[in-house]
Amino acid sequence: MADRTAASRRGLSEEVAGAGGHQIVERVPSDRQWLWRLISFAVVFGGWEIAGRIPVSPSFPTFSATIVALGEMLLDGTLAGAYAETVQPLILGMLLCSVMAVLFGVGMGLSRTVEWFSLPIFIILQAAPMAALIPLITFLYGIGLTAKVVAVMLMSAPIIVLNSYKGIRNTSPSLLDMSRSFMATRRQQIVKIILPSASGLIFAGLRLGVAAGVTGVVLAELLITPTGVGDLITYYRSVAEYPHMFASILSIIIFSSVAVTLLQRAETALFRPET
Amino acid sequence: MLNTVLSARNGQASGTPEAAVQVEGIGKRYPGGVEALKDVTLDFPAGELTTLLGPSGCGKTTLLKIIAGLLDPSKGQIRVKGKQVHGPGPDRAFVFQDFALMPWATVLRNVAFGLELRGVAKAEREATARKYITEVGLTGFEQSYPHELSGGMRQRVGVARALAVDADILLMDEPFASIDEQTRRKLQEDLLQLLQIEKKTVIFVTHSIEEAVYVSDQIVLLSRRPGTVSRIIRPNLDHSTDLEAARRDKAYLDCVDEIWQTLKQYLV
Amino acid sequence: MRNLSKLTFQFLMPAAMILAVAGEAGAQDDMTARIALGDIASVETLNLLIALEHAKERGVDIELTAFKSEDIANQAVVNGQADIGVGVPYPVIQKVDAPIRMFYRLSELRFFPVVDKKYESWEDLDGEEIAVHSRGSGTEAAANIMADKHGITYKNISYVPGSEVRALALLNDSVDATFLDIANTDFVMAKAPGEFHLLPMGDLEGTDEALFARTDWLDENQETVQILIEELLKVTRAINEDPGYVAAERERLGLLADLPEDLAAEIQPYFEQAVEAQLFPQNGGSAEGVKADFDFYTAAGQLEGSPEELKVEDFWYLEPLEKAQAAVGG
């Protein structure tokens, strides 16, 4: 989406540079990108290793110990077992809410009435401290799978809804004028202009929604009943296996990044012929 | 207020028989209370290129959008070939200042888009689109995406799209304003050449005096907000022999100067 | 050069002074104790609160902080943001060699296996489901120990953290057998009279909660530690003598002043039951008691290795307790 808006803005403001145009951000040659990435990882993990070796706290493991623990947990199937459990509420929640949330956001973008009664709800939901709300879910939905699915939905729905809504509302007015001047029906305008134009933000919302959903499921697993990775974290903490506990946390970050990256790949492959 | 050499009424009287578009008593007041246009009456002769020229904020784009049917006037009416119109129609095609190309669509689909909306079969509309892509000089770029093109090329796509729907009237809203000077000159020349083949009535909005004088058969000067017709000028340049030569013509330079003298008073 | 020396004077001198003061303060007993609670102070912590109040009267400056969870409270002690914690930090001491030692057993392990009346004995739980607090928790260890003892296997052990959550689960029938604490056992029995009963636990000994602190702090604050333990022993003995002591002392000292009426009314019955269940150890712990801990917490998976090879002094610092026991007598 960033590319998309940049491209259309480029169209408005600068033409001197001709084809391609100049970038807002300086472009790093692609053959050197991996080097910078490597350096950035090295700095973070190096800092971690040093902090673990001082140590900043007896309970803070080194990066190397954490990686060893992560390897162990990968090899003995602990992680696979935990994620098999964690992804259930995550996938269920995402399936249930993503379609609904996109439709809702699109509806809010297209209709003032829908916007009027539902925008405040989602803005409040997005601003609400979810970690504080999740224990309350148990009052309504108990402590089972349902509660976790609800936690995932509560975390991800507002982001998806608001992004879809923004996507619709950000449709270039001149593209709308263009479709009107060529006598598009409202249906054609929505299908051929508004939705494709909003798709970037909608997909970005879905990606952020998945990341938020992961946060939601982990929060639920930590705060409602310990299952999956939430159980790993709780358990390793209770028996003071801190490298394993940090490895579990690290695995969530890796899991979330991989999921988001895969989604982005899928989006580019399926819906972005122009890139 | 300046006394016009040729009043709007005179213009109407002389132009009536062949007017493609007639603007009658158009006024526009925006919801905020800003009055953009006041009692504008104008004729746009068929087959000619008429420019709406004036200081920024004089309502020239507003007027163009009212003619296109994209905006509703607060007062007055628009007639196209004698018939009053409400809203956009197949007789008018719009060219946008920011090109208004769909970034997710190829050049081919963008050019064919007006026909796509009308439900023309894919093969047929693509054949038509290819014809106009060639006409605007973009052969070979059919499968390119807008972000792969320069600004000038993008506006060629915009022009091709407007031509593809075969409307008699082209409405061009500062089409070359966001394009660099050298390219703009080339585009102006190409536009004139194209119009010799296509025989369209063109309503062209610009803030460039030179551009107006160079491309126009008739120039309508609008006053500052609320915009009213201040003067109508016909540059009478001869483009038929040499497109380049026109820019060195004395008539061209005199006309530019004359318009500048008129417009200067609107600048504070 | 001049700038540099000026800089040294301006920044390094005060820093050095602060360090000197801090060092000095750390080197001798300053009669303060920062205590980290894993939960907000409540009826169940009144015995500790009363003892702390008595220690205050003897000149110890007490600073009480309630943390979100026991884990966080324990980390605060390990990292030096608090002096005394409440809990059983065996794994932290064993796994990461945290420089902390337990020095007072506040309460005994007491389990209340509340089950549906359809289960008459432990043997009836063979092939049935039981809910415990969490993986690696005391309740899980208790469940496993009882299963071993009675030669049964559960169909499944489910994890439901929070005694009050398990109590509700019992009441709405999503769980038929679980472990509760005293208060929630009462609650369940009162809500659904005749539906549930307790299974016998036999003699299971161990520490449920202990006070612990960093070794350096224990060394440097011997007098403070001494006063604290003495007062704890005295209060414990007074409670074991007469559970009504708690309500009376709370009144006298004005503790938990904003406690609602209905909760205040629970003080008396709670401590009566606690004393009946022998929750509060008369002597605040012993080396034998620690050995019992090794057995239990090894079974719970909190400690690794064979219980016989674990050393008491690696986990407990019993010297001040022994001194206090001698001082208080009895």
CSV table of N, CA and C in Angstrom, one decimal, chain C residues 111-169:
chain,number,residue,atom,x,y,z
C,111,PHE,N,-3.6,-29.7,51.1
C,111,PHE,CA,-4.4,-29.8,49.9
C,111,PHE,C,-5.8,-30.2,50.2
C,112,PHE,N,-6.7,-29.6,49.5
C,112,PHE,CA,-8.1,-30.0,49.8
C,112,PHE,C,-8.7,-30.5,48.5
C,113,PRO,N,-8.6,-31.9,48.3
C,113,PRO,CA,-9.1,-32.5,47.1
C,113,PRO,C,-10.7,-32.6,47.2
C,114,VAL,N,-11.3,-31.6,46.6
C,114,VAL,CA,-12.8,-31.5,46.6
C,114,VAL,C,-13.3,-32.3,45.4
C,115,VAL,N,-14.1,-33.3,45.6
C,115,VAL,CA,-14.6,-34.1,44.5
C,115,VAL,C,-16.1,-34.3,44.6
C,116,ASP,N,-16.7,-34.6,43.5
C,116,ASP,CA,-18.1,-35.0,43.5
C,116,ASP,C,-18.3,-36.2,44.3
C,117,LYS,N,-19.5,-36.2,45.0
C,117,LYS,CA,-19.8,-37.3,45.9
C,117,LYS,C,-19.8,-38.7,45.2
C,118,LYS,N,-19.9,-38.7,43.8
C,118,LYS,CA,-19.9,-40.0,43.1
C,118,LYS,C,-18.6,-40.7,43.3
C,119,TYR,N,-17.5,-39.9,43.6
C,119,TYR,CA,-16.3,-40.6,43.8
C,119,TYR,C,-16.1,-40.7,45.3
C,120,GLU,N,-16.1,-42.0,45.8
C,120,GLU,CA,-16.1,-42.2,47.2
C,120,GLU,C,-14.6,-42.2,47.8
C,121,SER,N,-13.7,-42.6,46.9
C,121,SER,CA,-12.3,-42.7,47.4
C,121,SER,C,-11.4,-42.4,46.2
C,122,TRP,N,-10.1,-42.3,46.5
C,122,TRP,CA,-9.1,-42.1,45.4
C,122,TRP,C,-9.2,-43.1,44.3
C,123,GLU,N,-9.5,-44.3,44.7
C,123,GLU,CA,-9.6,-45.4,43.7
C,123,GLU,C,-10.6,-45.2,42.7
C,124,ASP,N,-11.7,-44.5,43.1
C,124,ASP,CA,-12.8,-44.2,42.1
C,124,ASP,C,-12.3,-43.2,41.1
C,125,LEU,N,-11.2,-42.5,41.3
C,125,LEU,CA,-10.8,-41.5,40.3
C,125,LEU,C,-9.9,-42.1,39.2
C,126,ASP,N,-9.8,-43.5,39.3
C,126,ASP,CA,-9.0,-44.2,38.3
C,126,ASP,C,-9.7,-44.0,36.9
C,127,GLY,N,-9.0,-43.5,36.0
C,127,GLY,CA,-9.5,-43.3,34.6
C,127,GLY,C,-10.5,-42.1,34.5
C,128,GLU,N,-10.4,-41.2,35.6
C,128,GLU,CA,-11.2,-40.0,35.5
C,128,GLU,C,-10.3,-38.8,35.4
C,129,GLU,N,-11.0,-37.7,35.1
C,129,GLU,CA,-10.2,-36.4,34.9
C,129,GLU,C,-10.1,-35.6,36.2
C,130,ILE,N,-9.0,-35.0,36.4
C,130,ILE,CA,-8.8,-34.2,37.6
C,130,ILE,C,-8.2,-32.8,37.1
C,131,ALA,N,-8.6,-31.7,37.8
C,131,ALA,CA,-8.1,-30.4,37.4
C,131,ALA,C,-7.2,-29.9,38.5
C,132,VAL,N,-6.0,-29.4,38.0
C,132,VAL,CA,-5.0,-28.8,38.9
C,132,VAL,C,-4.7,-27.4,38.5
C,133,HIS,N,-3.9,-26.7,39.3
C,133,HIS,CA,-3.6,-25.3,39.0
C,133,HIS,C,-2.8,-25.1,37.7
C,134,SER,N,-1.6,-25.8,37.6
C,134,SER,CA,-0.9,-25.7,36.3
C,134,SER,C,0.2,-26.7,36.3
C,135,ARG,N,0.8,-26.8,35.1
C,135,ARG,CA,1.9,-27.8,35.0
C,135,ARG,C,3.0,-27.4,35.9
C,136,GLY,N,3.5,-28.4,36.6
C,136,GLY,CA,4.6,-28.2,37.5
C,136,GLY,C,4.2,-27.6,38.8
C,137,SER,N,2.9,-27.5,39.1
C,137,SER,CA,2.4,-26.8,40.3
C,137,SER,C,2.3,-27.9,41.5
C,138,GLY,N,2.2,-27.4,42.7
C,138,GLY,CA,2.0,-28.2,43.9
C,138,GLY,C,0.8,-29.1,43.7
C,139,THR,N,-0.3,-28.5,43.2
C,139,THR,CA,-1.5,-29.3,43.1
C,139,THR,C,-1.3,-30.5,42.1
C,140,GLU,N,-0.6,-30.3,41.1
C,140,GLU,CA,-0.3,-31.4,40.2
C,140,GLU,C,0.5,-32.5,40.9
C,141,ALA,N,1.5,-32.0,41.6
C,141,ALA,CA,2.4,-32.9,42.3
C,141,ALA,C,1.5,-33.7,43.3
C,142,ALA,N,0.6,-33.0,44.0
C,142,ALA,CA,-0.2,-33.7,45.0
C,142,ALA,C,-1.1,-34.8,44.3
C,143,ALA,N,-1.6,-34.4,43.1
C,143,ALA,CA,-2.5,-35.3,42.3
C,143,ALA,C,-1.7,-36.5,42.0
C,144,ASN,N,-0.4,-36.3,41.5
C,144,ASN,CA,0.4,-37.5,41.1
C,144,ASN,C,0.8,-38.3,42.2
C,145,ILE,N,1.1,-37.7,43.4
C,145,ILE,CA,1.5,-38.4,44.6
C,145,ILE,C,0.4,-39.3,45.0
C,146,MET,N,-0.8,-38.8,45.0
C,146,MET,CA,-2.0,-39.6,45.4
C,146,MET,C,-2.2,-40.7,44.5
C,147,ALA,N,-2.0,-40.4,43.2
C,147,ALA,CA,-2.3,-41.5,42.2
C,147,ALA,C,-1.3,-42.6,42.4
C,148,ASP,N,0.0,-42.3,42.7
C,148,ASP,CA,1.0,-43.3,43.0
C,148,ASP,C,0.6,-44.1,44.2
C,149,LYS,N,0.2,-43.4,45.2
C,149,LYS,CA,-0.1,-44.0,46.5
C,149,LYS,C,-1.2,-45.0,46.4
C,150,HIS,N,-2.2,-44.6,45.6
C,150,HIS,CA,-3.4,-45.5,45.5
C,150,HIS,C,-3.4,-46.3,44.2
C,151,GLY,N,-2.3,-46.3,43.5
C,151,GLY,CA,-2.2,-47.1,42.3
C,151,GLY,C,-3.3,-46.9,41.2
C,152,ILE,N,-3.5,-45.6,41.0
C,152,ILE,CA,-4.5,-45.2,39.9
C,152,ILE,C,-3.9,-44.4,38.8
C,153,THR,N,-4.5,-44.3,37.7
C,153,THR,CA,-4.1,-43.4,36.6
C,153,THR,C,-5.3,-42.6,36.2
C,154,TYR,N,-5.0,-41.3,36.1
C,154,TYR,CA,-6.1,-40.4,35.7
C,154,TYR,C,-6.2,-40.5,34.2
C,155,LYS,N,-7.4,-40.2,33.7
C,155,LYS,CA,-7.7,-40.2,32.3
C,155,LYS,C,-6.9,-39.0,31.7
C,156,ASN,N,-6.9,-37.9,32.5
C,156,ASN,CA,-6.4,-36.6,32.0
C,156,ASN,C,-6.2,-35.7,33.2
C,157,ILE,N,-5.1,-34.9,33.2
C,157,ILE,CA,-5.0,-33.9,34.2
C,157,ILE,C,-5.2,-32.5,33.4
C,158,SER,N,-6.2,-31.8,33.8
C,158,SER,CA,-6.4,-30.5,33.1
C,158,SER,C,-5.9,-29.4,33.9
C,159,TYR,N,-5.4,-28.3,33.3
C,159,TYR,CA,-4.8,-27.2,34.0
C,159,TYR,C,-5.8,-26.0,34.0
C,160,VAL,N,-6.2,-25.7,35.2
C,160,VAL,CA,-7.1,-24.5,35.4
C,160,VAL,C,-6.5,-23.6,36.5
C,161,PRO,N,-5.8,-22.6,36.2
C,161,PRO,CA,-5.2,-21.8,37.2
C,161,PRO,C,-6.2,-21.0,38.0
C,162,GLY,N,-5.9,-20.9,39.3
C,162,GLY,CA,-6.8,-20.1,40.1
C,162,GLY,C,-7.8,-21.0,40.9
C,163,SER,N,-7.6,-21.0,42.2
C,163,SER,CA,-8.5,-21.8,43.0
C,163,SER,C,-10.0,-21.4,42.8
C,164,GLU,N,-10.2,-20.1,42.7
C,164,GLU,CA,-11.6,-19.6,42.6
C,164,GLU,C,-12.2,-20.0,41.2
C,165,VAL,N,-11.3,-20.1,40.2
C,165,VAL,CA,-11.8,-20.5,38.9
C,165,VAL,C,-12.2,-22.0,39.0
C,166,ARG,N,-11.3,-22.8,39.6
C,166,ARG,CA,-11.7,-24.2,39.8
C,166,ARG,C,-12.9,-24.4,40.6
C,167,ALA,N,-13.1,-23.6,41.6
C,167,ALA,CA,-14.3,-23.7,42.5
C,167,ALA,C,-15.5,-23.5,41.6
C,168,LEU,N,-15.5,-22.4,40.7
C,168,LEU,CA,-16.6,-22.2,39.9
C,168,LEU,C,-16.8,-23.3,38.9
C,169,ALA,N,-15.7,-23.9,38.4
C,169,ALA,CA,-15.8,-25.0,37.5
C,169,ALA,C,-16.5,-26.2,38.1
